[in-house]
């Protein structure tokens, strides 16, 4: 049986749909094809040379095997599964769970196919304390997955140190290995050292795969498999998309064409890119995309080191919810956005709308419809309204939301990001601005030693404090 697919639709960014002032003309599309086609060969070559290791993740045999082995060891003893991680070590994980587990997963005890699932990607004290209070007497059947590629992110390590103390006090230091799985790079970073010293089960993040490109490593696969998601199908979907995004023909390559369209609109004043799923299950994939796009493409310097301060601003919205919140701006505000809808053709469950009460006959037209037809009609209605105002709209069409299509989507957007990086002539794989904030946090928390030669963390902390202190003259 043919497997479910996703397709990329770009008819409604064309001049035929929204006019030549805002839309892409046939000639402009040809120019984009000319500019992007050599990049297809370049990216394929970079991949062959091993410079983009994220491209090969769906083909690993060892990774899913190792992940499943750890899952088999822990699953029966685990009623609560808790991820401690942030950024690329959290967003893909959350996206997979929201997409592929039922909405009521955590509280629908009878239907749960895996442990309850939580992610802490923040150090908000009230939130974490509330969780610690709840988990108190359930700790014995809880597994924590501590995820950090670099192994020294202050937020994740702080959470881990709270949990470590809790588990050690309750069950003894040796108990850690039954309750903690570490996912990190095996390069003797602090988290890796802690895991090795305490003999904790460890899953490896391959070298050269950045956080936001790591969802198809154990970062995303372990929690997914723990909660009953079919990771083989997820990886198969990514492999399927790999064939499409490697195609030499620009017009047949959805990643190349997607990146080129985004690049075109950025250069014509549409610097905001709104992703709007019409599916609650896909809402956190839009959040994952937001990080992927922002951290990869928001760069001060181009590949030649020239200052460019480039980067489209990704925004996530949710249909239909944000029709009642954002669409007023989207239609009548500045025409500075490119919209990407995610549309699902077939939903796994689809409640029917009941009859209208006699006192409200004017609502009878809704009766008998499934919610999916209402939802998808609302997508059409919003798209139509935007087109009327000459706003460009893309759509990613999902046959349905399952592991296979989600795997395709992830891979499509990762490779689209690589193409966009190449078009903007920036390095999409680093994040120097995020690193500075991480180091500044270390300084403020009292890290010892030199931040750079001749300049200690202590000195830097003083400078940071003086630049950020609240000056009472400006307080109102
Ligand atoms: O994409 C990235 O590289 C970042 O968002 C990181 O994932 C994030 O900063 C967390 O880093 P780490 O996984 O090293 O704790």
mmCIF file of N, CA, C and O in Angstrom, residues 160-205:
data_model
loop_
_atom_site.group_PDB
_atom_site.id
_atom_site.type_symbol
_atom_site.label_atom_id
_atom_site.label_comp_id
_atom_site.label_asym_id
_atom_site.label_seq_id
_atom_site.Cartn_x
_atom_site.Cartn_y
_atom_site.Cartn_z
ATOM 1 N N UNK A 160 19.293 19.096 36.195
ATOM 2 C CA UNK A 160 19.833 17.761 36.455
ATOM 3 C C UNK A 160 20.386 17.675 37.884
ATOM 4 O O UNK A 160 20.187 16.681 38.589
ATOM 5 N N UNK A 161 21.068 18.747 38.315
ATOM 6 C CA UNK A 161 21.669 18.700 39.650
ATOM 7 C C UNK A 161 20.594 18.685 40.747
ATOM 8 O O UNK A 161 20.789 18.094 41.807
ATOM 9 N N UNK A 162 19.459 19.277 40.466
ATOM 10 C CA UNK A 162 18.341 19.203 41.431
ATOM 11 C C UNK A 162 17.827 17.757 41.496
ATOM 12 O O UNK A 162 17.634 17.176 42.560
ATOM 13 N N UNK A 163 17.639 17.174 40.324
ATOM 14 C CA UNK A 163 17.106 15.806 40.252
ATOM 15 C C UNK A 163 18.087 14.793 40.840
ATOM 16 O O UNK A 163 17.710 13.854 41.542
ATOM 17 N N UNK A 164 19.346 15.027 40.560
ATOM 18 C CA UNK A 164 20.399 14.122 41.054
ATOM 19 C C UNK A 164 20.383 14.086 42.577
ATOM 20 O O UNK A 164 20.423 13.018 43.191
ATOM 21 N N UNK A 165 20.275 15.284 43.169
ATOM 22 C CA UNK A 165 20.238 15.358 44.636
ATOM 23 C C UNK A 165 18.991 14.633 45.157
ATOM 24 O O UNK A 165 19.049 13.856 46.098
ATOM 25 N N UNK A 166 17.880 14.893 44.490
ATOM 26 C CA UNK A 166 16.612 14.291 44.924
ATOM 27 C C UNK A 166 16.674 12.762 44.888
ATOM 28 O O UNK A 166 16.326 12.079 45.864
ATOM 29 N N UNK A 167 17.144 12.235 43.765
ATOM 30 C CA UNK A 167 17.203 10.776 43.605
ATOM 31 C C UNK A 167 18.206 10.160 44.580
ATOM 32 O O UNK A 167 17.933 9.123 45.196
ATOM 33 N N UNK A 168 19.356 10.826 44.738
ATOM 34 C CA UNK A 168 20.390 10.276 45.620
ATOM 35 C C UNK A 168 19.885 10.247 47.056
ATOM 36 O O UNK A 168 20.104 9.269 47.779
ATOM 37 N N UNK A 169 19.219 11.319 47.482
ATOM 38 C CA UNK A 169 18.722 11.346 48.864
ATOM 39 C C UNK A 169 17.650 10.292 49.082
ATOM 40 O O UNK A 169 17.595 9.671 50.129
ATOM 41 N N UNK A 170 16.797 10.117 48.096
ATOM 42 C CA UNK A 170 15.676 9.197 48.260
ATOM 43 C C UNK A 170 16.125 7.739 48.136
ATOM 44 O O UNK A 170 15.744 6.891 48.925
ATOM 45 N N UNK A 171 16.935 7.446 47.117
ATOM 46 C CA UNK A 171 17.215 6.026 46.824
ATOM 47 C C UNK A 171 18.709 5.672 46.895
ATOM 48 O O UNK A 171 19.066 4.530 46.600
ATOM 49 N N UNK A 172 19.562 6.632 47.192
ATOM 50 C CA UNK A 172 21.007 6.361 47.208
ATOM 51 C C UNK A 172 21.644 6.695 45.864
ATOM 52 O O UNK A 172 20.975 6.608 44.821
ATOM 53 N N UNK A 173 22.944 7.042 45.923
ATOM 54 C CA UNK A 173 23.626 7.543 44.721
ATOM 55 C C UNK A 173 23.592 6.530 43.571
ATOM 56 O O UNK A 173 23.492 6.900 42.409
ATOM 57 N N UNK A 174 23.652 5.240 43.896
ATOM 58 C CA UNK A 174 23.696 4.232 42.830
ATOM 59 C C UNK A 174 22.381 4.114 42.065
ATOM 60 O O UNK A 174 22.325 3.553 40.973
ATOM 61 N N UNK A 175 21.330 4.672 42.667
ATOM 62 C CA UNK A 175 20.012 4.570 42.015
ATOM 63 C C UNK A 175 19.949 5.383 40.718
ATOM 64 O O UNK A 175 19.103 5.140 39.866
ATOM 65 N N UNK A 176 20.873 6.334 40.598
ATOM 66 C CA UNK A 176 20.808 7.237 39.428
ATOM 67 C C UNK A 176 20.738 6.470 38.120
ATOM 68 O O UNK A 176 20.026 6.842 37.197
ATOM 69 N N UNK A 177 21.494 5.402 38.041
ATOM 70 C CA UNK A 177 21.569 4.705 36.741
ATOM 71 C C UNK A 177 20.251 4.035 36.348
ATOM 72 O O UNK A 177 20.061 3.685 35.199
ATOM 73 N N UNK A 178 19.341 3.888 37.341
ATOM 74 C CA UNK A 178 18.019 3.334 36.989
ATOM 75 C C UNK A 178 17.047 4.429 36.568
ATOM 76 O O UNK A 178 15.974 4.158 36.039
ATOM 77 N N UNK A 179 17.420 5.660 36.868
ATOM 78 C CA UNK A 179 16.448 6.741 36.677
ATOM 79 C C UNK A 179 16.896 7.837 35.713
ATOM 80 O O UNK A 179 16.119 8.748 35.432
ATOM 81 N N UNK A 180 18.144 7.756 35.289
ATOM 82 C CA UNK A 180 18.630 8.845 34.424
ATOM 83 C C UNK A 180 19.270 8.256 33.174
ATOM 84 O O UNK A 180 20.103 7.352 33.262
ATOM 85 N N UNK A 181 18.869 8.767 32.029
ATOM 86 C CA UNK A 181 19.549 8.447 30.767
ATOM 87 C C UNK A 181 20.089 9.764 30.225
ATOM 88 O O UNK A 181 19.352 10.754 30.154
ATOM 89 N N UNK A 182 21.355 9.758 29.862
ATOM 90 C CA UNK A 182 21.979 10.981 29.353
ATOM 91 C C UNK A 182 22.105 10.895 27.835
ATOM 92 O O UNK A 182 22.483 9.856 27.297
ATOM 93 N N UNK A 183 21.755 11.982 27.159
ATOM 94 C CA UNK A 183 21.954 12.062 25.708
ATOM 95 C C UNK A 183 22.884 13.240 25.452
ATOM 96 O O UNK A 183 22.549 14.383 25.789
ATOM 97 N N UNK A 184 24.035 12.963 24.885
ATOM 98 C CA UNK A 184 25.024 14.037 24.690
ATOM 99 C C UNK A 184 26.053 13.614 23.640
ATOM 100 O O UNK A 184 26.030 12.482 23.151
ATOM 101 N N UNK A 185 26.977 14.524 23.335
ATOM 102 C CA UNK A 185 28.117 14.160 22.489
ATOM 103 C C UNK A 185 29.120 13.403 23.352
ATOM 104 O O UNK A 185 29.352 13.782 24.497
ATOM 105 N N UNK A 186 29.721 12.385 22.779
ATOM 106 C CA UNK A 186 30.705 11.612 23.562
ATOM 107 C C UNK A 186 32.080 12.258 23.404
ATOM 108 O O UNK A 186 32.963 11.713 22.737
ATOM 109 N N UNK A 187 32.245 13.410 24.004
ATOM 110 C CA UNK A 187 33.515 14.128 23.835
ATOM 111 C C UNK A 187 34.056 14.645 25.169
ATOM 112 O O UNK A 187 34.739 15.654 25.208
ATOM 113 N N UNK A 188 33.694 13.967 26.235
ATOM 114 C CA UNK A 188 34.176 14.315 27.582
ATOM 115 C C UNK A 188 33.728 15.697 28.030
ATOM 116 O O UNK A 188 34.389 16.338 28.835
ATOM 117 N N UNK A 189 32.634 16.167 27.508
ATOM 118 C CA UNK A 189 32.068 17.407 28.047
ATOM 119 C C UNK A 189 31.595 17.111 29.477
ATOM 120 O O UNK A 189 31.504 15.939 29.882
ATOM 121 N N UNK A 190 31.266 18.137 30.276
ATOM 122 C CA UNK A 190 30.931 17.872 31.686
ATOM 123 C C UNK A 190 29.811 16.851 31.873
ATOM 124 O O UNK A 190 29.905 15.966 32.740
ATOM 125 N N UNK A 191 28.748 16.924 31.071
ATOM 126 C CA UNK A 191 27.646 15.970 31.238
ATOM 127 C C UNK A 191 28.094 14.552 30.890
ATOM 128 O O UNK A 191 27.748 13.582 31.580
ATOM 129 N N UNK A 192 28.884 14.442 29.854
ATOM 130 C CA UNK A 192 29.398 13.125 29.467
ATOM 131 C C UNK A 192 30.281 12.550 30.574
ATOM 132 O O UNK A 192 30.198 11.362 30.908
ATOM 133 N N UNK A 193 31.088 13.425 31.192
ATOM 134 C CA UNK A 193 31.947 12.953 32.296
ATOM 135 C C UNK A 193 31.106 12.486 33.478
ATOM 136 O O UNK A 193 31.357 11.443 34.065
ATOM 137 N N UNK A 194 30.087 13.276 33.814
ATOM 138 C CA UNK A 194 29.219 12.894 34.943
ATOM 139 C C UNK A 194 28.597 11.533 34.656
ATOM 140 O O UNK A 194 28.576 10.637 35.497
ATOM 141 N N UNK A 195 28.105 11.369 33.421
ATOM 142 C CA UNK A 195 27.439 10.118 33.047
ATOM 143 C C UNK A 195 28.410 8.945 33.112
ATOM 144 O O UNK A 195 28.080 7.864 33.609
ATOM 145 N N UNK A 196 29.621 9.174 32.625
ATOM 146 C CA UNK A 196 30.611 8.089 32.618
ATOM 147 C C UNK A 196 30.989 7.708 34.050
ATOM 148 O O UNK A 196 31.016 6.530 34.409
ATOM 149 N N UNK A 197 31.248 8.722 34.886
ATOM 150 C CA UNK A 197 31.655 8.441 36.272
ATOM 151 C C UNK A 197 30.577 7.697 37.041
ATOM 152 O O UNK A 197 30.869 6.827 37.850
ATOM 153 N N UNK A 198 29.316 8.064 36.778
ATOM 154 C CA UNK A 198 28.227 7.434 37.533
ATOM 155 C C UNK A 198 27.672 6.210 36.804
ATOM 156 O O UNK A 198 26.672 5.637 37.244
ATOM 157 N N UNK A 199 28.294 5.831 35.709
ATOM 158 C CA UNK A 199 27.854 4.678 34.880
ATOM 159 C C UNK A 199 26.382 4.798 34.479
ATOM 160 O O UNK A 199 25.617 3.833 34.551
ATOM 161 N N UNK A 200 25.985 5.967 34.064
ATOM 162 C CA UNK A 200 24.600 6.168 33.625
ATOM 163 C C UNK A 200 24.450 5.696 32.179
ATOM 164 O O UNK A 200 25.382 5.859 31.374
ATOM 165 N N UNK A 201 23.300 5.161 31.809
ATOM 166 C CA UNK A 201 23.097 4.838 30.390
ATOM 167 C C UNK A 201 23.214 6.103 29.550
ATOM 168 O O UNK A 201 22.702 7.154 29.939
ATOM 169 N N UNK A 202 23.912 5.968 28.441
ATOM 170 C CA UNK A 202 24.229 7.144 27.632
ATOM 171 C C UNK A 202 23.874 6.915 26.170
ATOM 172 O O UNK A 202 24.143 5.845 25.631
ATOM 173 N N UNK A 203 23.287 7.902 25.538
ATOM 174 C CA UNK A 203 23.006 7.841 24.105
ATOM 175 C C UNK A 203 23.799 8.946 23.421
ATOM 176 O O UNK A 203 23.856 10.078 23.931
ATOM 177 N N UNK A 204 24.345 8.605 22.268
ATOM 178 C CA UNK A 204 25.281 9.550 21.640
ATOM 179 C C UNK A 204 24.616 10.453 20.614
ATOM 180 O O UNK A 204 23.837 10.008 19.764
ATOM 181 N N UNK A 205 24.946 11.739 20.690
ATOM 182 C CA UNK A 205 24.592 12.672 19.609
ATOM 183 C C UNK A 205 25.811 12.728 18.690
ATOM 184 O O UNK A 205 26.908 13.081 19.135
#
